[in-house]
Amino acid sequence: MRVSDLPTLPARLTRPVYFRGPAPRVAAPLAALDAPMDKLKITGGVPLRGELAMSGAKNAALPALAVALLTADELVIDNVPQLADIATMSRLLRGMGVAVERHGARLTVSAAQPTATEAPYELVKTMRASVLVLGPLLARFAQARVSLPGGCAIGARPVDQHIKGLRAMGAEIEIEHGYIVARAPRLRGAHIATDMVTVTGTENLMMAAALADGTTVIENAAREPEVGDLALLLNAMGARIQGAGTDRIVIEGVERLHGATHRVLPDRIETGTFLVAAAATGQFGGADVTLRDVAPGTLDAVLDKLREAGCEVANNGDWIRLRMDRRPRAVSVCTAPYPDFPTDMQAQFMALDCVADGAGQIVETIFENRFMHVLELQRLGADIAIEGHTAQVTGVPRLSGAKVMATDLRASAGLVIAALAAEGETVVDRIYHLDRGYDRMEQRLAALGARIERQK
Ligand code: EPZ
């Protein structure tokens, strides 16, 4: 496929991209919580075959834990993945006197009598989603002191929209010594329109509004499935939320919320990652992978792109089967808020395009620095040219194994996929980034036939 054959980019690209200002200096990789500097050693060239069950969604489990702060009753959360980020959120809550216990994939969380309403820098700097405790703390305890997350490898990632919305609900918020210091005797309902679509911003405001006095409307709300999953949990706790999953959410505040039991929805990004890994290895004799415990309806944009790349994708109920027996065709993607193509799948599809037949354009409109994986993919022999927020990828017949370094969660996944399709051995360093969002990825890929092992 020639570049001129590439589909013209969608009109939405005429809209301003979501971030502002120049890309920040690349922050040094964040030292994750006591995670060893493990590596993955991968020998490429094996087609993935077999069946695998997917985990619960990291980005639904994190707000589901934070929401426990809104009630004195116990929450029971099922299908919680075993991930570093979940451990970080659990540690953050325990630091506030919240009881968090894990029994396999079930977490019980009880914020009956918290002893603190603070999220310290030491934890927040390792996981930005810690900011999700801000809304609940303010709504139930009328105060909160939460460290500003600071930047991360993929961008500045400010939280100004979270603050703007809480101020609209009557919160007094100051930034003092790198902390968000918030007070609100009682939040009141407000009409809020966020300046851009923000997933955790929508979630924070929805949680705060659940206990506010009056009705809150969030315009330009994020439509991600994880937002809908959180609204399901909140309504099970006695909240009155309508419109989650659309760009207009209406929350009628209530006096108090009670406990509930909730099963977190499947992780669409983990699912997409394994599907792309299978697609990238099909040319080595035919890949055939069935993923179970998935939610196919949350992956439409990803499944469409896999079919465009030449994969045979079947799905029904809670499984997806992908077959691929040839080199993928190059595809072009442009990231955008749900239900469009997810930014969290951008690095994975870039890796696929690196070994594809033809050339593809990868446009990143959500984060200003989410091409960190390009330099590492080029070490594997990829042909990628970056121009602003667009990466022009021209597939090569073979990548060649090399030492590479992970820089952020989804970049790591892209490097693993490229390594599975590379000739020879690749060692991916600093995979603590990978462990934040994927549960023992090397064991699961090995179960599908990959030659991969973790090195301490
Ligand atoms: C969530 O991050 C996800 N994390 C991210 O997944 C995901 O990449 C992102 O949404 C986009 O889909 C969780 O849900 C825990 P945003 P979030 O607020 O909420 C700008 C992963 O790999 N913005 O939707 O932090 C922001 O800079 C992670 O699992 C502001 O300017 O992202 C970005 O450009 C990575 N001000 C854009 O909006 C704000 O107050 C979208 O960010 C908030 C956001």
Coordinates of C-alpha atoms and ligand atoms in Angstrom, one line a residue:
M1 CA 0.0 0.0 0.0
R2 CA 1.5 3.3 -1.0
V3 CA 1.3 6.3 1.3
S4 CA -0.9 8.0 -1.3
D5 CA -3.4 5.1 -0.9
L6 CA -3.6 5.8 2.8
P7 CA -7.1 7.0 3.8
T8 CA -7.3 10.7 4.3
L9 CA -7.2 11.6 8.0
P10 CA -10.5 12.1 9.7
A11 CA -12.0 15.5 9.8
R12 CA -11.7 15.5 13.6
L13 CA -8.0 16.2 13.2
T14 CA -8.9 19.7 12.2
R15 CA -10.0 20.1 15.8
P16 CA -7.2 21.2 18.2
V17 CA -5.5 18.2 19.8
Y18 CA -6.1 17.7 23.5
F19 CA -2.9 18.8 25.0
R20 CA -1.4 22.3 25.2
G21 CA 2.2 23.6 25.0
P22 CA 5.4 21.9 23.9
A23 CA 6.1 18.3 24.8
P24 CA 7.7 18.3 28.2
R25 CA 11.3 17.1 28.7
V26 CA 11.2 13.4 28.9
A27 CA 10.9 12.7 32.6
A28 CA 13.3 10.1 33.9
P29 CA 11.5 6.8 34.2
L30 CA 9.6 6.9 37.4
A31 CA 11.1 4.6 40.0
A32 CA 8.1 2.3 40.5
L33 CA 7.3 1.1 44.0
D34 CA 9.9 -1.4 45.1
A35 CA 9.8 -3.1 41.8
P36 CA 13.0 -4.8 40.8
M37 CA 14.7 -3.9 37.5
D38 CA 13.4 -7.0 35.8
K39 CA 13.9 -7.7 32.1
L40 CA 12.1 -9.8 29.6
K41 CA 14.1 -12.0 27.2
I42 CA 12.1 -12.7 24.0
T43 CA 13.1 -14.9 21.0
G44 CA 10.8 -13.9 18.1
G45 CA 9.4 -15.9 15.2
V46 CA 6.8 -18.1 16.9
P47 CA 3.1 -17.9 16.0
L48 CA 0.8 -17.5 19.0
R49 CA -1.7 -20.2 19.4
G50 CA -4.1 -21.2 22.2
E51 CA -6.7 -19.9 24.6
L52 CA -6.3 -17.3 27.4
A53 CA -8.6 -15.7 29.9
M54 CA -8.3 -11.9 30.2
S55 CA -8.3 -9.9 33.5
G56 CA -10.5 -7.2 34.9
A57 CA -9.9 -3.7 33.7
K58 CA -7.1 -1.8 35.5
N59 CA -8.7 1.5 34.6
A60 CA -12.1 0.4 36.1
A61 CA -10.6 -1.3 39.2
L62 CA -8.7 1.9 40.2
P63 CA -11.8 4.2 40.5
A64 CA -13.8 1.2 42.0
L65 CA -11.3 1.2 44.9
A66 CA -11.3 5.0 45.3
V67 CA -15.1 5.1 45.4
A68 CA -15.0 3.0 48.7
L69 CA -14.1 6.3 50.4
L70 CA -17.7 7.5 49.7
T71 CA -19.2 5.1 52.2
A72 CA -18.7 3.7 55.7
D73 CA -19.9 0.3 54.5
E74 CA -17.8 -2.4 53.0
L75 CA -17.4 -2.7 49.2
V76 CA -16.7 -6.1 47.5
I77 CA -15.0 -5.7 44.2
D78 CA -14.5 -8.8 42.0
N79 CA -12.4 -9.5 38.9
V80 CA -9.6 -7.1 40.2
P81 CA -6.4 -7.7 38.3
Q82 CA -3.1 -8.5 40.1
L83 CA -1.2 -5.4 39.0
A84 CA 1.4 -3.0 40.5
D85 CA -1.1 -0.1 40.0
I86 CA -3.7 -1.9 42.1
A87 CA -1.1 -2.5 44.8
T88 CA -0.3 1.2 44.7
M89 CA -3.9 2.3 45.1
S90 CA -4.4 -0.3 47.9
R91 CA -1.3 1.1 49.7
L92 CA -2.6 4.6 49.2
L93 CA -6.0 3.7 50.8
R94 CA -4.4 1.8 53.7
G95 CA -2.3 4.9 54.4
M96 CA -5.6 6.6 55.0
G97 CA -6.8 3.9 57.4
V98 CA -8.9 2.2 54.9
A99 CA -9.1 -1.6 55.2
V100 CA -8.2 -3.3 51.9
E101 CA -8.0 -7.1 51.7
R102 CA -7.4 -9.3 48.7
H103 CA -8.8 -12.8 48.3
G104 CA -7.7 -13.9 44.8
A105 CA -9.4 -11.6 42.3
R106 CA -11.8 -10.2 45.0
L107 CA -10.9 -7.1 47.1
T108 CA -12.9 -6.1 50.1
V109 CA -12.5 -2.4 50.9
S110 CA -13.9 -0.7 54.1
A111 CA -13.5 3.1 54.8
A112 CA -15.5 3.0 58.0
Q113 CA -13.2 5.3 59.9
P114 CA -10.3 6.7 57.8
T115 CA -7.5 8.2 59.8
A116 CA -6.2 10.6 57.1
T117 CA -7.4 12.5 54.0
E118 CA -4.1 12.8 52.3
A119 CA -2.5 11.3 49.2
P120 CA 1.3 11.7 49.7
Y121 CA 3.7 12.6 46.9
E122 CA 5.7 9.4 47.3
L123 CA 2.8 7.4 46.1
V124 CA 1.0 9.8 43.8
K125 CA 4.2 10.3 41.7
T126 CA 4.3 6.6 40.9
M127 CA 0.6 6.5 39.8
R128 CA -1.3 9.4 38.5
A129 CA -4.6 7.7 39.0
S130 CA -4.1 8.4 42.8
V131 CA -5.8 11.7 42.0
L132 CA -9.1 9.7 42.0
V133 CA -9.2 9.9 45.8
L134 CA -9.7 13.7 45.6
G135 CA -13.4 13.8 44.7
P136 CA -14.4 11.1 47.2
L137 CA -12.4 12.6 50.1
L138 CA -13.9 16.0 49.5
A139 CA -17.4 14.7 49.1
R140 CA -17.4 12.6 52.3
F141 CA -14.9 14.3 54.6
A142 CA -15.1 17.9 53.3
Q143 CA -11.3 18.1 53.0
A144 CA -8.5 16.6 51.0
R145 CA -4.8 17.1 50.6
V146 CA -3.6 15.3 47.4
S147 CA -0.2 15.7 45.8
L148 CA -0.2 17.1 42.3
P149 CA 0.7 14.0 40.2
G150 CA 3.5 15.9 38.3
G151 CA 4.4 15.0 34.7
C152 CA 5.0 11.5 33.4
A153 CA 6.8 10.0 30.4
I154 CA 3.8 10.5 28.0
G155 CA 3.0 14.1 28.9
A156 CA 2.4 16.9 31.3
R157 CA -1.0 15.5 32.2
P158 CA -2.4 18.3 34.3
V159 CA -5.5 17.9 36.5
D160 CA -6.9 21.4 36.0
Q161 CA -10.2 20.1 34.8
H162 CA -10.6 18.1 38.0
I163 CA -10.0 21.2 40.0
K164 CA -12.2 23.4 37.8
G165 CA -15.2 21.1 38.2
L166 CA -14.8 20.7 42.0
R167 CA -14.5 24.5 42.4
A168 CA -17.8 24.8 40.4
M169 CA -19.3 22.5 43.1
G170 CA -18.2 25.0 45.7
A171 CA -14.8 23.6 46.8
E172 CA -12.1 26.0 48.0
I173 CA -8.9 24.7 46.4
E174 CA -5.4 26.0 46.6
I175 CA -2.1 24.6 45.4
E176 CA 0.4 24.6 48.3
H177 CA 3.9 23.2 48.1
G178 CA 2.9 20.8 45.3
Y179 CA -0.3 19.7 46.9
I180 CA -3.9 20.2 46.0
V181 CA -5.4 21.4 49.3
A182 CA -9.2 21.3 49.1
R183 CA -12.0 22.1 51.5
A184 CA -15.8 22.0 51.0
P185 CA -18.3 22.0 54.0
R186 CA -20.8 20.5 51.5
L187 CA -20.4 20.3 47.7
R188 CA -23.4 21.5 45.8
G189 CA -24.6 20.4 42.4
A190 CA -23.3 22.4 39.4
H191 CA -23.4 22.5 35.6
I192 CA -19.9 21.6 34.4
A193 CA -18.5 21.5 30.9
T194 CA -14.9 20.2 30.8
D195 CA -12.6 21.9 28.3
M196 CA -11.6 18.5 26.8
V197 CA -12.6 14.9 27.3
T198 CA -10.9 13.6 30.5
V199 CA -11.5 10.1 31.8
T200 CA -10.4 10.4 35.4
G201 CA -11.6 14.0 35.4
T202 CA -15.1 12.7 34.6
E203 CA -14.8 10.0 37.2
N204 CA -13.6 12.3 39.9
L205 CA -16.4 14.8 39.3
M206 CA -19.0 12.0 39.1
M207 CA -17.9 10.6 42.5
A208 CA -17.9 14.0 44.1
A209 CA -21.3 14.8 42.7
A210 CA -22.8 11.6 44.0
L211 CA -22.9 13.1 47.6
A212 CA -23.3 16.8 46.6
D213 CA -26.4 18.8 47.5
G214 CA -28.4 19.0 44.4
T215 CA -28.0 17.9 40.8
T216 CA -24.8 18.0 38.7
V217 CA -24.5 17.9 34.9
I218 CA -21.2 17.0 33.3
E219 CA -21.0 18.1 29.7
N220 CA -18.3 16.8 27.4
A221 CA -18.0 13.8 29.7
A222 CA -15.7 10.8 28.8
R223 CA -17.7 7.9 27.3
E224 CA -15.1 5.3 28.0
P225 CA -16.6 1.9 29.2
E226 CA -14.7 2.3 32.5
V227 CA -16.8 5.5 33.2
G228 CA -19.9 3.5 32.7
D229 CA -18.6 0.7 34.9
L230 CA -18.0 3.2 37.7
A231 CA -21.5 4.6 37.3
L232 CA -22.9 1.1 37.6
L233 CA -21.1 0.6 40.9
L234 CA -22.1 4.1 42.2
N235 CA -25.8 3.4 41.4
A236 CA -25.5 0.0 43.1
M237 CA -24.3 2.0 46.2
G238 CA -27.5 4.2 46.0
A239 CA -26.3 7.0 43.8
R240 CA -28.6 8.5 41.2
I241 CA -26.6 8.7 37.9
Q242 CA -27.9 8.8 34.4
G243 CA -26.2 9.2 31.0
A244 CA -22.9 7.5 31.8
G245 CA -21.4 6.3 28.5
T246 CA -22.7 9.4 26.8
D247 CA -21.1 12.8 26.8
R248 CA -23.7 14.2 29.2
I249 CA -23.9 12.7 32.7
V250 CA -26.6 13.8 35.2
I251 CA -25.9 13.1 38.9
E252 CA -28.6 13.7 41.5
G253 CA -26.8 14.0 44.8
V254 CA -27.9 11.8 47.8
E255 CA -27.3 12.0 51.5
R256 CA -25.3 8.8 51.9
L257 CA -24.1 5.8 50.0
H258 CA -24.1 2.2 51.2
G259 CA -22.0 -0.8 50.4
A260 CA -22.2 -3.0 47.3
T261 CA -20.7 -5.9 45.4
H262 CA -19.4 -5.2 41.9
R263 CA -17.6 -7.2 39.2
V264 CA -15.1 -5.0 37.2
L265 CA -15.6 -5.2 33.5
P266 CA -13.0 -6.9 31.3
D267 CA -9.8 -5.0 30.3
R268 CA -10.3 -3.9 26.7
I269 CA -6.7 -2.8 26.4
E270 CA -5.2 -6.0 27.7
T271 CA -7.5 -7.8 25.3
G272 CA -6.4 -5.6 22.4
T273 CA -2.8 -6.0 23.3
F274 CA -2.9 -9.8 23.1
L275 CA -4.9 -9.7 19.9
V276 CA -2.2 -7.5 18.2
A277 CA 0.5 -9.8 19.5
A278 CA -1.2 -12.7 17.8
A279 CA -1.6 -10.7 14.6
A280 CA 2.1 -9.7 14.5
T281 CA 3.1 -13.4 14.7
G282 CA 0.7 -14.9 12.2
Q283 CA 3.3 -14.7 9.4
F284 CA 5.4 -17.4 11.1
G285 CA 3.1 -20.3 10.3
G286 CA -0.4 -19.1 11.4
A287 CA -1.6 -17.6 14.7
D288 CA -4.9 -18.7 16.2
V289 CA -5.8 -17.2 19.6
T290 CA -9.0 -17.3 21.6
L291 CA -9.4 -14.8 24.4
R292 CA -12.1 -15.4 27.0
D293 CA -13.8 -13.3 29.7
V294 CA -13.7 -10.3 27.4
A295 CA -16.2 -7.6 26.4
P296 CA -16.0 -7.5 22.6
G297 CA -18.4 -4.5 22.4
T298 CA -15.8 -2.3 24.1
L299 CA -13.2 -2.9 21.3
D300 CA -15.0 -2.1 18.1
A301 CA -12.5 0.4 16.8
V302 CA -9.6 -2.0 17.6
L303 CA -11.3 -5.1 16.0
D304 CA -12.1 -3.0 12.8
K305 CA -8.4 -2.2 12.5
L306 CA -7.3 -5.8 13.0
R307 CA -9.7 -6.9 10.3
E308 CA -8.3 -4.1 8.0
A309 CA -4.8 -5.5 8.7
G310 CA -6.0 -8.8 7.3
C311 CA -6.9 -10.7 10.5
E312 CA -9.9 -13.0 10.7
V313 CA -11.7 -11.9 13.9
A314 CA -14.7 -13.7 15.3
N315 CA -16.5 -12.8 18.5
N316 CA -19.5 -13.6 20.5
G317 CA -20.7 -13.0 24.1
D318 CA -17.5 -13.1 26.1
W319 CA -14.8 -14.4 23.7
I320 CA -12.9 -13.2 20.7
R321 CA -10.9 -15.4 18.3
L322 CA -8.2 -14.1 16.0
R323 CA -6.7 -16.0 13.2
M324 CA -3.8 -14.7 11.0
D325 CA -1.6 -16.6 8.6
R326 CA 0.1 -13.9 6.7
R327 CA 2.1 -10.7 7.1
P328 CA -0.3 -7.9 8.3
R329 CA -1.3 -5.1 6.0
A330 CA -0.3 -1.7 7.2
V331 CA -3.1 0.3 8.8
S332 CA -3.4 4.0 9.8
V333 CA -4.9 5.0 13.1
C334 CA -5.7 8.2 14.8
T335 CA -6.2 8.2 18.5
A336 CA -9.3 9.9 20.0
P337 CA -11.7 9.5 23.0
Y338 CA -14.0 6.5 23.1
P339 CA -15.6 5.1 21.0
D340 CA -12.9 6.0 18.6
F341 CA -9.4 4.4 18.4
P342 CA -7.9 4.3 21.9
T343 CA -4.6 6.0 22.6
D344 CA -3.7 3.1 24.9
M345 CA -3.5 0.9 21.8
Q346 CA -1.4 3.2 19.8
A347 CA 2.0 1.7 20.6
Q348 CA 0.8 -1.8 20.0
F349 CA -0.5 -0.9 16.5
M350 CA 2.7 0.9 15.7
A351 CA 4.6 -2.3 16.4
L352 CA 2.3 -4.2 14.1
D353 CA 2.8 -1.6 11.3
C354 CA 6.6 -2.0 11.8
V355 CA 6.4 -5.6 10.3
A356 CA 3.4 -4.9 8.0
D357 CA 3.2 -4.8 4.2
G358 CA 3.0 -1.2 3.2
A359 CA 3.0 2.1 5.2
G360 CA 0.7 3.4 7.9
Q361 CA 0.2 6.7 9.7
I362 CA -0.1 6.7 13.5
V363 CA -1.6 10.0 14.7
E364 CA -1.6 10.7 18.5
T365 CA -4.0 13.4 19.5
I366 CA -4.4 12.7 23.2
F367 CA -0.9 12.9 24.7
E368 CA 1.9 15.2 23.6
N369 CA 4.7 12.7 24.2
R370 CA 3.4 9.3 23.5
F371 CA 6.0 8.3 20.9
M372 CA 8.7 7.2 23.3
H373 CA 8.6 3.7 21.9
V374 CA 9.6 5.0 18.4
L375 CA 13.3 5.3 19.4
E376 CA 13.3 1.8 20.8
L377 CA 11.4 0.3 17.9
Q378 CA 14.1 1.9 15.6
R379 CA 16.7 -0.1 17.5
L380 CA 14.9 -3.2 16.3
G381 CA 15.2 -2.0 12.7
A382 CA 11.8 -0.3 12.4
D383 CA 11.4 2.4 9.7
I384 CA 9.5 5.2 11.4
A385 CA 9.6 8.9 10.7
I386 CA 8.0 11.3 13.1
E387 CA 6.5 14.6 12.0
G388 CA 4.7 16.4 14.9
H389 CA 2.0 14.2 16.3
T390 CA 2.2 11.8 13.3
A391 CA 4.5 8.8 12.9
Q392 CA 4.9 7.5 9.4
V393 CA 5.6 3.7 9.7
T394 CA 6.9 1.8 6.7
G395 CA 6.8 -2.0 7.3
V396 CA 10.1 -4.0 7.0
P397 CA 10.2 -7.7 6.1
R398 CA 12.0 -8.5 9.4
L399 CA 12.9 -6.7 12.6
S400 CA 16.0 -7.9 14.3
G401 CA 16.3 -8.5 18.0
A402 CA 18.2 -6.1 20.2
K403 CA 18.3 -4.7 23.8
V404 CA 15.6 -2.1 24.3
M405 CA 14.2 -0.1 27.2
A406 CA 10.6 0.3 28.3
T407 CA 9.6 3.9 29.0
D408 CA 5.9 3.7 29.9
L409 CA 3.2 1.2 30.3
R410 CA 1.8 0.9 26.8
A411 CA 5.2 1.6 25.1
S412 CA 6.4 -1.6 26.9
A413 CA 3.6 -3.6 25.4
G414 CA 4.5 -2.3 21.9
L415 CA 8.1 -3.4 22.4
V416 CA 7.1 -6.8 23.5
I417 CA 4.9 -7.2 20.4
A418 CA 7.7 -6.1 18.2
A419 CA 10.1 -8.5 19.9
L420 CA 7.7 -11.4 19.2
A421 CA 7.9 -10.5 15.5
A422 CA 11.6 -9.9 15.5
E423 CA 14.3 -12.3 14.3
G424 CA 16.5 -13.4 17.2
E425 CA 16.6 -12.3 20.8
T426 CA 15.3 -9.1 22.3
V427 CA 15.8 -8.0 25.9
V428 CA 13.3 -5.5 27.1
D429 CA 14.6 -3.6 30.2
R430 CA 12.7 -1.7 32.9
I431 CA 9.6 -3.8 32.6
Y432 CA 8.3 -2.6 35.9
H433 CA 6.4 -0.2 33.5
L434 CA 4.7 -3.3 32.0
D435 CA 3.9 -4.8 35.3
R436 CA 1.8 -1.7 36.1
G437 CA -0.9 -2.8 33.6
Y438 CA -0.3 -6.4 32.7
D439 CA -0.5 -9.4 35.0
R440 CA 2.5 -11.7 34.5
M441 CA 2.5 -11.0 30.7
E442 CA 5.5 -13.4 30.1
Q443 CA 3.6 -16.3 31.6
R444 CA 0.5 -15.6 29.6
L445 CA 2.4 -15.2 26.3
A446 CA 4.4 -18.3 27.0
A447 CA 1.1 -20.2 27.5
L448 CA 0.4 -19.2 23.9
G449 CA 3.7 -20.6 22.7
A450 CA 5.9 -17.5 22.8
R451 CA 9.6 -18.0 23.7
I452 CA 9.8 -15.5 26.6
E453 CA 11.2 -15.4 30.1
R454 CA 11.6 -12.9 32.9
Q455 CA 15.2 -12.2 34.0
K456 CA 15.8 -10.8 37.5
Ligands
EPZ1 C1 -7.0 7.8 31.5 O1 -6.0 8.7 31.9 C2 -6.4 6.4 31.6 N1 -5.9 6.1 32.9 C3 -5.2 6.4 30.6 O2 -4.7 5.1 30.6 C4 -5.6 6.8 29.2 O3 -4.5 6.8 28.3 C5 -6.3 8.1 29.2 O4 -7.4 8.1 30.2 C6 -6.9 8.5 27.9 O5 -7.8 7.5 27.5 C7 -6.9 5.7 33.8 O6 -8.0 5.7 33.6 C8 -6.4 5.4 35.2 P1 -7.3 12.1 30.5 P2 -6.3 10.2 32.3 O7 -7.6 12.9 31.7 O8 -7.7 10.3 32.9 C9 -5.6 16.3 29.2 C10 -3.0 3.4 30.7 O9 -2.1 3.2 29.9 N2 -6.1 16.8 30.5 O10 -8.5 11.5 29.7 O11 -5.2 10.8 33.1 C11 -4.5 15.3 29.3 O12 -3.2 16.0 29.5 C12 -3.3 4.9 31.1 O13 -3.8 2.6 31.3 C13 -5.9 18.1 30.9 O14 -5.3 18.9 30.1 O15 -6.3 10.9 30.9 C14 -4.6 14.5 28.0 O16 -3.9 15.3 27.0 C15 -2.3 5.8 30.4 N3 -6.4 18.5 32.1 C16 -6.1 14.5 27.8 O17 -6.6 15.6 28.5 C17 -7.1 17.7 32.9 O18 -7.5 18.1 34.0 C18 -6.8 13.2 28.2 O19 -6.4 12.9 29.5 C19 -7.2 16.3 32.5 C20 -6.8 15.9 31.3

